[in-house]
Coordinates of C-alpha atoms in Angstrom, one line a residue:
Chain A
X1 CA 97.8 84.3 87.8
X2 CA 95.3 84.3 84.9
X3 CA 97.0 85.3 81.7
X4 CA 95.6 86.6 78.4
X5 CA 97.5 86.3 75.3
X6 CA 96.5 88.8 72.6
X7 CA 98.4 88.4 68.8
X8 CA 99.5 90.5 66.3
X9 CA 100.7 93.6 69.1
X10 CA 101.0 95.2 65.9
X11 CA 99.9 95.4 62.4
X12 CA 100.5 97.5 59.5
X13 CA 97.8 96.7 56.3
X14 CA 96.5 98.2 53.3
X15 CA 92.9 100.4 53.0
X16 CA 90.7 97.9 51.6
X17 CA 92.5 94.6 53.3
X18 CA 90.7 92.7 56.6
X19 CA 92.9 91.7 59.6
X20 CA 92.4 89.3 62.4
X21 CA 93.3 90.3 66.2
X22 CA 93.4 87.3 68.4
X23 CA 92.7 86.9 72.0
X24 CA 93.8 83.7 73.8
X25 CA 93.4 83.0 77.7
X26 CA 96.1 81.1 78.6
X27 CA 95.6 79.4 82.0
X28 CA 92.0 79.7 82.5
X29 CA 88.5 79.4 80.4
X30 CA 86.5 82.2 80.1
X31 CA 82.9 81.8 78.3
X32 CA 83.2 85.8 77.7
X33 CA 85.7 87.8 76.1
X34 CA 85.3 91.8 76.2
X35 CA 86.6 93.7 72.9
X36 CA 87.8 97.5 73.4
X37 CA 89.1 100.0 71.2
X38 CA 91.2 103.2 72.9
X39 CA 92.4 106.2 71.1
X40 CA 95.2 108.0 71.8
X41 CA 95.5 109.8 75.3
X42 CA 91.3 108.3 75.6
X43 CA 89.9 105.4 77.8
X44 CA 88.9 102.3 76.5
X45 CA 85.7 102.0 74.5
X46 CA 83.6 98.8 74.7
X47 CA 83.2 97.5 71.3
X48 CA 81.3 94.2 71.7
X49 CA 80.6 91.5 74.2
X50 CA 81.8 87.8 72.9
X51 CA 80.2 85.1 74.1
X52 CA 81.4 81.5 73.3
X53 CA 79.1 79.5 71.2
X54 CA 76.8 82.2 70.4
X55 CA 76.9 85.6 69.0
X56 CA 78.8 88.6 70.0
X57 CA 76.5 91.6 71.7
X58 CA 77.6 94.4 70.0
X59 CA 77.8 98.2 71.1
X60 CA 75.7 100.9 70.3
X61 CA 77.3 102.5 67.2
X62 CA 79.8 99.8 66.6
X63 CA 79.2 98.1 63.1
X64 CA 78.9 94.5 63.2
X65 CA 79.7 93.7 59.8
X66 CA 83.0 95.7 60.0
X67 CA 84.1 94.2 63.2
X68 CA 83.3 90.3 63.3
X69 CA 83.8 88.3 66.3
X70 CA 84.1 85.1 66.9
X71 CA 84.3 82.8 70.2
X72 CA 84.9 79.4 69.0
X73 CA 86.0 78.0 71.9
X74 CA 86.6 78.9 75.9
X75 CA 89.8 79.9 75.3
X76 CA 90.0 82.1 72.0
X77 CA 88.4 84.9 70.7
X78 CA 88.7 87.0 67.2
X79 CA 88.2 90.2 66.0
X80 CA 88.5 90.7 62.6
X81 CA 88.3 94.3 61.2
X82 CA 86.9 93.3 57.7
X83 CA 87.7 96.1 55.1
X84 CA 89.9 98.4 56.6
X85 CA 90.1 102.0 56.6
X86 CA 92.7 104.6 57.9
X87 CA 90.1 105.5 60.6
X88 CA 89.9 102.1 61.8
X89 CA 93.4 102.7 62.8
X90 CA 93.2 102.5 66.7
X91 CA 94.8 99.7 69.3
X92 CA 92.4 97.1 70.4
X93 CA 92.3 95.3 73.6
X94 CA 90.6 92.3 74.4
X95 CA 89.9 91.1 78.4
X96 CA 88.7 87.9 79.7
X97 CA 87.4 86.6 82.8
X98 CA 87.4 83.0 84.4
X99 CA 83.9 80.8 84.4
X100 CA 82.0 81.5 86.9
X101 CA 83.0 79.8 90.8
X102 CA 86.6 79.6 89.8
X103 CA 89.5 81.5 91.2
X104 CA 89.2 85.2 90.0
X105 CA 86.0 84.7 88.5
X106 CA 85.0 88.0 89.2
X107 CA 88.6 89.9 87.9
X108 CA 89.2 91.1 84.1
X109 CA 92.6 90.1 82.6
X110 CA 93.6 92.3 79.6
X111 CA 95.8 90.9 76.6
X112 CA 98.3 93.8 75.7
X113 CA 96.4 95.0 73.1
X114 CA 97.2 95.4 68.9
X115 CA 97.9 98.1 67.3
X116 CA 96.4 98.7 64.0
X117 CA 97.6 101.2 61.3
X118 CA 95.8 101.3 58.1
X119 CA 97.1 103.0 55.1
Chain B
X1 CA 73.2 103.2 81.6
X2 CA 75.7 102.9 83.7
X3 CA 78.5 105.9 83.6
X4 CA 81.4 106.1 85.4
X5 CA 82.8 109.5 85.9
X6 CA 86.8 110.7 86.4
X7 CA 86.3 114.6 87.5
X8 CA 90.5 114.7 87.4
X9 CA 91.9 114.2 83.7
X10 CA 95.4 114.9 85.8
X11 CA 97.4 114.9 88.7
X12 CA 100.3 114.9 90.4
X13 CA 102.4 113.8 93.8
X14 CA 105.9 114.2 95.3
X15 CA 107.5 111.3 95.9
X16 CA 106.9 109.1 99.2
X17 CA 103.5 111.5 99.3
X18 CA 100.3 110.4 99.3
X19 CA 97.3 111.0 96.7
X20 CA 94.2 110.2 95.7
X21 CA 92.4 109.8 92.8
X22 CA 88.4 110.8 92.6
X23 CA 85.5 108.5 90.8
X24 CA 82.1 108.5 90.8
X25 CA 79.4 105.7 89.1
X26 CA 75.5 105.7 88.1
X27 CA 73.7 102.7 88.5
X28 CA 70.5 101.6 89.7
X29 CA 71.8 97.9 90.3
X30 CA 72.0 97.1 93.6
X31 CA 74.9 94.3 92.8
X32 CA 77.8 95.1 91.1
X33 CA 82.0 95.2 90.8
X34 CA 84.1 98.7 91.2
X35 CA 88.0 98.4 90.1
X36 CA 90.9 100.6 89.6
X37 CA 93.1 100.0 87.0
X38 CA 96.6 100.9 85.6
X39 CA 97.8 101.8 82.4
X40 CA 101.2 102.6 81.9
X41 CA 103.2 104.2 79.0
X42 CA 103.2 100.1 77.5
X43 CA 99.5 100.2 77.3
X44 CA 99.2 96.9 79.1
X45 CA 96.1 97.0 81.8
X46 CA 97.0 96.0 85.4
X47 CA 94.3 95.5 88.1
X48 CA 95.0 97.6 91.2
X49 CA 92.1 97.3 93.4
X50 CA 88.6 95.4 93.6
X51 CA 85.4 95.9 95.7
X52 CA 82.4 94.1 95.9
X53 CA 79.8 96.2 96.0
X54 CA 77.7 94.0 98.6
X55 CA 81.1 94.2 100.9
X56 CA 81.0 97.7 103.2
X57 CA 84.8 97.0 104.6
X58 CA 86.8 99.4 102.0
X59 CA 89.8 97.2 100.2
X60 CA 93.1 97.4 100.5
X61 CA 96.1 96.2 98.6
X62 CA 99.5 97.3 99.9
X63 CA 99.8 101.0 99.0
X64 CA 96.6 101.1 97.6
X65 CA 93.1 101.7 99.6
X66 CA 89.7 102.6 98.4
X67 CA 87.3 104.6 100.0
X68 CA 83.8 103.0 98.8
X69 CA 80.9 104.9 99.7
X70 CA 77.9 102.8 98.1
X71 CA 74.6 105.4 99.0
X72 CA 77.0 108.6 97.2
X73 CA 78.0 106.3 94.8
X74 CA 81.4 107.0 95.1
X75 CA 85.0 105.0 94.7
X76 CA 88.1 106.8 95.0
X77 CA 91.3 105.4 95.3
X78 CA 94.1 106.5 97.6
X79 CA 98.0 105.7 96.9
X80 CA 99.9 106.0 99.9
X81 CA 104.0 106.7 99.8
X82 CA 103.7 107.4 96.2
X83 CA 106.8 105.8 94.1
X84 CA 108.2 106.7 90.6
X85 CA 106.6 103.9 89.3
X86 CA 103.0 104.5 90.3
X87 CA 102.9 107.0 87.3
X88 CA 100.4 106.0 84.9
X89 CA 97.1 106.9 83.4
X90 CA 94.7 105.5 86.1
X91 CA 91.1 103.8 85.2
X92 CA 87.8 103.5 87.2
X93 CA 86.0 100.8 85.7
X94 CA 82.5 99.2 87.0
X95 CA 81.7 96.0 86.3
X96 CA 77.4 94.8 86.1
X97 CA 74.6 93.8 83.5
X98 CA 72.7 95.8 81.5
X99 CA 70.4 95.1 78.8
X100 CA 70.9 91.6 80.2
X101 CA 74.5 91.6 79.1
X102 CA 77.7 92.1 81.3
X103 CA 79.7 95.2 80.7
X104 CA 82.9 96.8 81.9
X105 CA 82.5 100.6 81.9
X106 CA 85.5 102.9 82.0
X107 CA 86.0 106.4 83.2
X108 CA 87.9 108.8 81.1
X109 CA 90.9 108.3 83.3
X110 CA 93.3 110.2 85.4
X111 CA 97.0 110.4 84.6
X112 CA 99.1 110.3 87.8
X113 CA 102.6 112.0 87.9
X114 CA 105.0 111.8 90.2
X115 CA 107.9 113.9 91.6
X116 CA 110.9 113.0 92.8

């Protein structure tokens, strides 16, 4: 089955410092990545659409210039939380569908999501 | 905007029982994706059901049936013989465009617990 891949799981940085979340799809291409964030005991929060080649559609009320994604290719996607805070401090999951007209094209697979702690 | 509604923030089963879970979307697209999905205590997201909106047959997956009624706008999902391991914090999620863009809009959630 489709697998996404999704590095650090966890990550422990400084107030001030940026970090990079990566989400891979393993087994499949996928021309859009979803981005979540979830709080504790909450459901997931759409952050920003990434699309590959182009630029990411971000939420209403999420900052672009604090949460930069990239889709470089069909099969990897970053987040980078650029000049982290404590409140930033959240786990982030990343999903990923295959292209359209191949098997499961129509099913989200979820990476296991990173957990951030600023301090 | 589409919103997708959990009225049950918790519940619970005996063992070898049967439950289900309530859910409830807005839309005005006519062509769209309904799932139920599992998160347990490891946080990692596992698909338990998918309908088609365009399909009126309700899926079914082992244990696991929906009852899909498209004109109420309704999608609940029933666990049949309930096992220790079906506990889990338990997500209604529709997929469909808006604003031209796809999205995947989650409920608030429902966390199941079961009895032995």
């Amino acid at each position: 089955g489709a697998v996404v891949s999704q590095h650090p799981s966890w990550v422990i940085c400084k107030s001030g410092t940026s970090v990079k979340i990566e989400c891979r799809s393993l087994d499949f291409q996928a021309t859009t990545m979803f981005w979540y964030r979830q709080f504790p005991k909450q459901s997931l929060m759409l952050m920003a659409t990434s699309n590959e080649g182009s630029k990411a559609t971000y939420e209403q009320g999420v900052e672009k210039d604090k949460f930069l994604i990239n889709h470089a290719s069909l099969t990897l996607s970053t987040l980078t939380v650029t000049s982290a805070h404590p409140e930033d401090s959240s786990f982030y999951i990343c999903s990923a569908t295959p292209l359209a007209g191949s098997s499961g094209a129509n099913v989200l697979t979820f990476g296991a999501g990173s957990r951030l702690t600023v301090l | 905007a589409q919103t997708v509604t959990q009225s049950q923030p918790e519940m619970s089963v005996q063992e070898a029982e049967t439950v289900t879970l309530s859910c409830t979307y807005d839309t005005s697209e006519s062509d769209y994706y309904l799932f139920w999905y599992k998160q347990p205590p490891s946080r990692q997201m596992i698909l338990v059901i998918r309908q088609e909106a365009y399909k009126q047959q309700n899926a079914t997956e082992n244990r696991f049936s929906v009852n899909f009624q498209k004109a109420a706008k309704s999608f609940s999902l029933k666990i049949s013989d309930s096992q220790l391991g079906d506990a889990a914090m338990y997500f209604c999620a529709y997929r469909g465009y808006q604003g031209g863009s796809e999205k995947l809009v989650f409920g608030k959630g429902t966390k199941l617990t079961v009895n032995p």
